[in-house]
PDB file of C-alpha atoms in Angstrom:
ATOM      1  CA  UNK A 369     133.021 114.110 138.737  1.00  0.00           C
ATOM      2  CA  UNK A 370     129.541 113.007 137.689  1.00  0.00           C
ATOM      3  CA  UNK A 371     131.013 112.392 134.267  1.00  0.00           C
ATOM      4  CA  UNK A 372     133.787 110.718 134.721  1.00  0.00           C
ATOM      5  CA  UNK A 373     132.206 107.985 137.282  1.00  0.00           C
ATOM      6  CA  UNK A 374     129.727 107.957 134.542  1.00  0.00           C
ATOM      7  CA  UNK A 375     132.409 107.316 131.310  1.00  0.00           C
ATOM      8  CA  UNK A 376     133.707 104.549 133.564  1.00  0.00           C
ATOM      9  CA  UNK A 377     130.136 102.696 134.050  1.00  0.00           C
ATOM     10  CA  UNK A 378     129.620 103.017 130.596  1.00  0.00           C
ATOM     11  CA  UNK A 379     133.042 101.273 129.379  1.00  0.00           C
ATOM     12  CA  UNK A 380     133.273  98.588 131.637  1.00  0.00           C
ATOM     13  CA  UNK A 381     129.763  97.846 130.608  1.00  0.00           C
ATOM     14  CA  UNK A 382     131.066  98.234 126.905  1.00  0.00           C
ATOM     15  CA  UNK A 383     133.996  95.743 128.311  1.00  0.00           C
ATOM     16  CA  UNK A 384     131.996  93.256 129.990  1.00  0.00           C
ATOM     17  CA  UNK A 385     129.699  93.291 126.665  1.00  0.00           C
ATOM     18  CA  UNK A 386     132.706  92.440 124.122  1.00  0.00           C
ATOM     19  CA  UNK A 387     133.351  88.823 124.844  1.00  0.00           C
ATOM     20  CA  UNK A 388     129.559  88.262 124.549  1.00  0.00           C
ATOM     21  CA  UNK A 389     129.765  89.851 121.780  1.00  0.00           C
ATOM     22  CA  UNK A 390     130.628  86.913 119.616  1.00  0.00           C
ATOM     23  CA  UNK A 391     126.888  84.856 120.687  1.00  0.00           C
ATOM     24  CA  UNK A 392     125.830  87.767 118.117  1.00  0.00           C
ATOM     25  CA  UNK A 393     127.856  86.596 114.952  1.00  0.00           C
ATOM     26  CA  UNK A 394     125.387  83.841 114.389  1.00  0.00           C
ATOM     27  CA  UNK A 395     123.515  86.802 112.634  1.00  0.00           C
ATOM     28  CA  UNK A 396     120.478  85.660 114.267  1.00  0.00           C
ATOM     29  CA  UNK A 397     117.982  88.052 116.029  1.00  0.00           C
ATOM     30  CA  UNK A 398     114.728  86.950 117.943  1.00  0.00           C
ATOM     31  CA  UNK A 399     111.559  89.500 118.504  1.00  0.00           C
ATOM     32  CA  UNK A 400     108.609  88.866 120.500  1.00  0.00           C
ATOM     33  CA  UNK A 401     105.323  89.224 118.656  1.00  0.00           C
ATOM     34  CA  UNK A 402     101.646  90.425 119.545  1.00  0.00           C
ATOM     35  CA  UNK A 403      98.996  90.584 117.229  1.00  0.00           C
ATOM     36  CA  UNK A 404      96.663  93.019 117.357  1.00  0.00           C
ATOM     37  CA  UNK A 405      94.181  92.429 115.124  1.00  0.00           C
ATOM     38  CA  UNK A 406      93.416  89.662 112.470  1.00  0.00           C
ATOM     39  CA  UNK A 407      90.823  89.697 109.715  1.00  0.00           C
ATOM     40  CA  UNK A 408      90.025  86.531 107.796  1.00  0.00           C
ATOM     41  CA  UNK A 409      87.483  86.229 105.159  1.00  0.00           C
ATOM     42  CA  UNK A 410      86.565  83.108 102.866  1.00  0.00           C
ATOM     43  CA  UNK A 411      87.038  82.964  99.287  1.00  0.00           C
ATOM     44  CA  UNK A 412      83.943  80.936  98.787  1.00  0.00           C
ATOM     45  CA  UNK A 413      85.348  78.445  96.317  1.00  0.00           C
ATOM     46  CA  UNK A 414      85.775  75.988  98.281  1.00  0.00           C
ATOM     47  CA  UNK A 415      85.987  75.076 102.231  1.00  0.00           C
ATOM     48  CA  UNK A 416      88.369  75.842 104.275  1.00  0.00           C
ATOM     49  CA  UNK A 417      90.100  78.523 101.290  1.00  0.00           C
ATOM     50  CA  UNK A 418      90.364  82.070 103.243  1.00  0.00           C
ATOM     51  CA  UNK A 419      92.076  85.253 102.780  1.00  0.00           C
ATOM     52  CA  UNK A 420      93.703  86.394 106.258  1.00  0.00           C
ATOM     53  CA  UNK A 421      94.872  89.757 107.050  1.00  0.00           C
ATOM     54  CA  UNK A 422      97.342  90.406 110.453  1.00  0.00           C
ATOM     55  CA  UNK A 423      98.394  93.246 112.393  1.00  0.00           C
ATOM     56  CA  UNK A 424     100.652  92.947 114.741  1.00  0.00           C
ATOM     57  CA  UNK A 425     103.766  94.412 116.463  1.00  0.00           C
ATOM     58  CA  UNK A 426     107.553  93.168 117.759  1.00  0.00           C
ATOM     59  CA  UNK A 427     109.728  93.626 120.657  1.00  0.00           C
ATOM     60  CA  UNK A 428     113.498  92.842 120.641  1.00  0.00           C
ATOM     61  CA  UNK A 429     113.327  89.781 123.057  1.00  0.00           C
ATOM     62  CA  UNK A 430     116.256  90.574 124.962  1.00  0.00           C
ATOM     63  CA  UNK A 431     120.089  92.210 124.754  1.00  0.00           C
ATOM     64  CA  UNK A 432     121.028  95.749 124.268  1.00  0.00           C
ATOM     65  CA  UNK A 433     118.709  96.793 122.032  1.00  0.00           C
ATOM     66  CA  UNK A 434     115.173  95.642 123.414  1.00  0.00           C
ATOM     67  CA  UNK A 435     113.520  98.502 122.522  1.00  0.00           C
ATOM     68  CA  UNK A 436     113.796  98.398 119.073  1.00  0.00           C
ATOM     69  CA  UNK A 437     110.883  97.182 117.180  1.00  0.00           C
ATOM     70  CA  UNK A 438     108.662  96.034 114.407  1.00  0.00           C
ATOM     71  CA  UNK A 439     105.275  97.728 113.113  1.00  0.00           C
ATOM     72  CA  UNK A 440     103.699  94.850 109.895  1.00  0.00           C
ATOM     73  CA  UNK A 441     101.037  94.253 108.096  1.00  0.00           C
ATOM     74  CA  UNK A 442     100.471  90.504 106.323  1.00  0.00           C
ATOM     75  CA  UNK A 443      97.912  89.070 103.783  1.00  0.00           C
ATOM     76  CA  UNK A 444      97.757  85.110 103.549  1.00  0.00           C
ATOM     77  CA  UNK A 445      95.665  82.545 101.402  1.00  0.00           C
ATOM     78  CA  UNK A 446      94.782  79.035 103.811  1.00  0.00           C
ATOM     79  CA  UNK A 447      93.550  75.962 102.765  1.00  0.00           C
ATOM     80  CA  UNK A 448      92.619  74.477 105.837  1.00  0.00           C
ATOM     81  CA  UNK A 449      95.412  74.097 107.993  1.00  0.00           C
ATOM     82  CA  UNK A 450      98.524  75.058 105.181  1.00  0.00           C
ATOM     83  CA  UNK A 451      99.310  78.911 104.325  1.00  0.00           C
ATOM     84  CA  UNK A 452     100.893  80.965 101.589  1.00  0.00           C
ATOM     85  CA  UNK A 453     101.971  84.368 102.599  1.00  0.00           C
ATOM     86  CA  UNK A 454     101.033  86.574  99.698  1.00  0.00           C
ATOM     87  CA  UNK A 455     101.999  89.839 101.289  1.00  0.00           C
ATOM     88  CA  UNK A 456     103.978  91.549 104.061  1.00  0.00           C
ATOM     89  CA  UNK A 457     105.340  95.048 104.975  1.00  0.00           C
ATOM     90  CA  UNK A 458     107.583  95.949 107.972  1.00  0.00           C
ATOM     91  CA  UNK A 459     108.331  98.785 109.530  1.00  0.00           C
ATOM     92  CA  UNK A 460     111.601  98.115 111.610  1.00  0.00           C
ATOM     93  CA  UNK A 461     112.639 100.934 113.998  1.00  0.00           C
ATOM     94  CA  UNK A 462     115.606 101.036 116.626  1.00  0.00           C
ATOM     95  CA  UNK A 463     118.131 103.541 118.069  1.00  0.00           C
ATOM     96  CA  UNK A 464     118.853 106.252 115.431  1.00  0.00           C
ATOM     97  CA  UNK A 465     117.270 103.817 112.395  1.00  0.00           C
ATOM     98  CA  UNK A 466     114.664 102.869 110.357  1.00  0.00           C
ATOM     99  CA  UNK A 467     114.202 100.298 107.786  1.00  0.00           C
ATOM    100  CA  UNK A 468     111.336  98.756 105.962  1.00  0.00           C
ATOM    101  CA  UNK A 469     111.124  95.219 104.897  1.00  0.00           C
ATOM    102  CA  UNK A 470     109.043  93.618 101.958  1.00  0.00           C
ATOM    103  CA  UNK A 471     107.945  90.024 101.703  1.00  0.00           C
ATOM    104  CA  UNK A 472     109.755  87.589  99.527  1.00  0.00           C
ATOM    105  CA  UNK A 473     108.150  84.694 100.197  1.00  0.00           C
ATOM    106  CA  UNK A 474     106.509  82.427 102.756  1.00  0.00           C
ATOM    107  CA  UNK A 475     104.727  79.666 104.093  1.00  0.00           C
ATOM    108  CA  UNK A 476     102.569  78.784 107.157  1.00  0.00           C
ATOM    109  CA  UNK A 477     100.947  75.821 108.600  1.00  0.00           C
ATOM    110  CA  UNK A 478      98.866  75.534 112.006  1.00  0.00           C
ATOM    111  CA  UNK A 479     100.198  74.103 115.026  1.00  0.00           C
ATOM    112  CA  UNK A 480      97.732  71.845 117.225  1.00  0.00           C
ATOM    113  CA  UNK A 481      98.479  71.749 121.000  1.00  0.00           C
ATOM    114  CA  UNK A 482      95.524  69.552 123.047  1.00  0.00           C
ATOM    115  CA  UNK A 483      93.654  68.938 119.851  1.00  0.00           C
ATOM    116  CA  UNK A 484      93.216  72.820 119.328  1.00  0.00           C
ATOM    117  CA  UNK A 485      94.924  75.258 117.289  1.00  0.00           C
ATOM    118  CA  UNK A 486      97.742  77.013 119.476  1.00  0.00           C
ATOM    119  CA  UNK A 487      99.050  79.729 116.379  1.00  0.00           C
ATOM    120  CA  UNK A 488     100.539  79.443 113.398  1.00  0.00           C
ATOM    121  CA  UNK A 489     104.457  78.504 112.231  1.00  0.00           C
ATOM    122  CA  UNK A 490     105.673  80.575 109.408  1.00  0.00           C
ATOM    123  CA  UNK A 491     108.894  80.518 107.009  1.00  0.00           C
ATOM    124  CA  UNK A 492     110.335  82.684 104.833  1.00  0.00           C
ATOM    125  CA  UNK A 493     112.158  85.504 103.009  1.00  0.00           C
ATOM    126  CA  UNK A 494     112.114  89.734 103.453  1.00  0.00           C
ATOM    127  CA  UNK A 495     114.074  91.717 101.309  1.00  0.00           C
ATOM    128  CA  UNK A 496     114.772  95.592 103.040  1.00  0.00           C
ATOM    129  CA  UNK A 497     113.252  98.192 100.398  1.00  0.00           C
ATOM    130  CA  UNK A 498     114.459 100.886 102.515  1.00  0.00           C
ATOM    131  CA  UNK A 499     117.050 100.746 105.685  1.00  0.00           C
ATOM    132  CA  UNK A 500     118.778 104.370 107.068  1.00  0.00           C
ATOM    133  CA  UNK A 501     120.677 105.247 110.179  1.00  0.00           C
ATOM    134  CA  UNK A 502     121.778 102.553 112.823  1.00  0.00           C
ATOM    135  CA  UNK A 503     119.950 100.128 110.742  1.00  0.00           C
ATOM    136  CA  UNK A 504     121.738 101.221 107.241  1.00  0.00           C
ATOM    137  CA  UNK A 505     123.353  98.100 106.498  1.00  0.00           C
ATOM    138  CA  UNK A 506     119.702  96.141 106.417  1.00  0.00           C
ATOM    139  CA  UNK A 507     119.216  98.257 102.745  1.00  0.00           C
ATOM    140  CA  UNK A 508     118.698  95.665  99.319  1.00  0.00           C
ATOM    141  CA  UNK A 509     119.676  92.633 102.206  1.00  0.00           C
ATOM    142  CA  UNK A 510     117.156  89.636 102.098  1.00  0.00           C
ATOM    143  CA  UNK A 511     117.048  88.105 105.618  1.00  0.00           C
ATOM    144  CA  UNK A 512     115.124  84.962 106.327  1.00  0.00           C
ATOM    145  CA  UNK A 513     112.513  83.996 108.956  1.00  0.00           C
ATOM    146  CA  UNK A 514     110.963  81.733 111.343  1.00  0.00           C
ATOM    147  CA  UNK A 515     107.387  82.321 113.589  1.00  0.00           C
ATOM    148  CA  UNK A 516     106.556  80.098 116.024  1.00  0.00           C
ATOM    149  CA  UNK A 517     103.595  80.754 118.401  1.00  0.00           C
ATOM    150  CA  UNK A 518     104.179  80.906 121.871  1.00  0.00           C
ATOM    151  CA  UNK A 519     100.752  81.665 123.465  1.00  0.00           C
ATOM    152  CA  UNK A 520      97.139  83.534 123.026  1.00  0.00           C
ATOM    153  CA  UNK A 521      97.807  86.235 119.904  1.00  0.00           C
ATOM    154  CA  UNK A 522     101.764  86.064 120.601  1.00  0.00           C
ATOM    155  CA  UNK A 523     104.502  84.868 118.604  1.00  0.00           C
ATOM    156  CA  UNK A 524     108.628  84.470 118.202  1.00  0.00           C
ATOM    157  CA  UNK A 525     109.602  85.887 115.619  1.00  0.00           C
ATOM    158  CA  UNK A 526     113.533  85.094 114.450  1.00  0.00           C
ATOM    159  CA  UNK A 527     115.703  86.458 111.655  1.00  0.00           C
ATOM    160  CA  UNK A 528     118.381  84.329 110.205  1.00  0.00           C
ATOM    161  CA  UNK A 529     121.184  85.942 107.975  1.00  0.00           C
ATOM    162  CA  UNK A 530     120.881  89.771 109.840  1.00  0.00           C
ATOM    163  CA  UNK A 531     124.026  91.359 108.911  1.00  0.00           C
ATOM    164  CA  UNK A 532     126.075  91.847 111.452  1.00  0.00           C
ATOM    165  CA  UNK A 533     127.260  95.557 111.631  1.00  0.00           C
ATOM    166  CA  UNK A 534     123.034  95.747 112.574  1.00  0.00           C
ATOM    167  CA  UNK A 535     124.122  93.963 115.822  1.00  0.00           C
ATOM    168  CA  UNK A 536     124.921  95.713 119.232  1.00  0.00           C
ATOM    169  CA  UNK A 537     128.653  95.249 119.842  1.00  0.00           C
TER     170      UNK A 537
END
């Protein structure tokens, strides 16, 4: 009995899901960001020139799977307020997959909010290295990307072009 009022939950869940389904095909998906810890050292050529090294870690922002994640380490060169991503590796993980992403390219600059610097907005490319499992499909992809801060050591973090059998249906 247990099962089968179960099966039904489950299906009309599945059934209410499928017409939202197609807000997905935009290939987009949208992680919240927290940085845990940031190195930055100067290059001592010149003022302003530093080397900056992130940690940080990613949510799924909302939908089905919201508990997948991101694990990443960056290294950028600033002069002053404009940034060059030099290198990036990410460990994605969700339901039943793993995948692991490598910096293309990328560019940041610093975004001012009351005359003080609120975070940092980033673009760019990842290519996956590695992808197995749910998240398969991600493997010799290149997926672009947008940052955008959104308070104290947070960030959005948005992928454009994420194949689509990676999204829930």
């Amino acid at each position: 009995m247990k099962q089968s009022f179960l099966t039904i939950v489950l299906c009309s869940a599945f059934g209410l899901l499928g017409p939202t389904g197609g807000a997905l095909a935009d290939s987009i998906r949208r992680y919240d960001c927290t940085i845990d810890g940031t190195d930055r050292e100067p290059v001592g050529d010149r003022n302003g020139h530093i080397i900056v090294s992130l940690q940080y870690t990613c949510h799924i922002a909302d939908g089905l799977l919201r508990d997948a994640g991101i694990t990443s380490i960056s290294v950028s060169e600033w002069d002053s307020e404009k940034g060059r991503y030099l290198a990036s590796l990410d460990v994605h993980r969700a339901l039943e997959g793993y995948a692991v992403g490598q910096l293309v390219e990328g560019d940041g600059s610093s975004v001012m909010e009351d005359n003080r610097a609120a975070g940092i907005a980033a673009t760019g490319k990842t290519v996956f290295k590695f992808a197995s499992g749910s998240l398969a499909a991600l493997s010799g992809k290149t997926v672009k990307f947008t940052t955008k801060p959104v308070g104290f050591r947070r960030f959005e973090m948005e992928f454009a072009d994420w194949p689509e059998a990676t999204q829930p249906k």
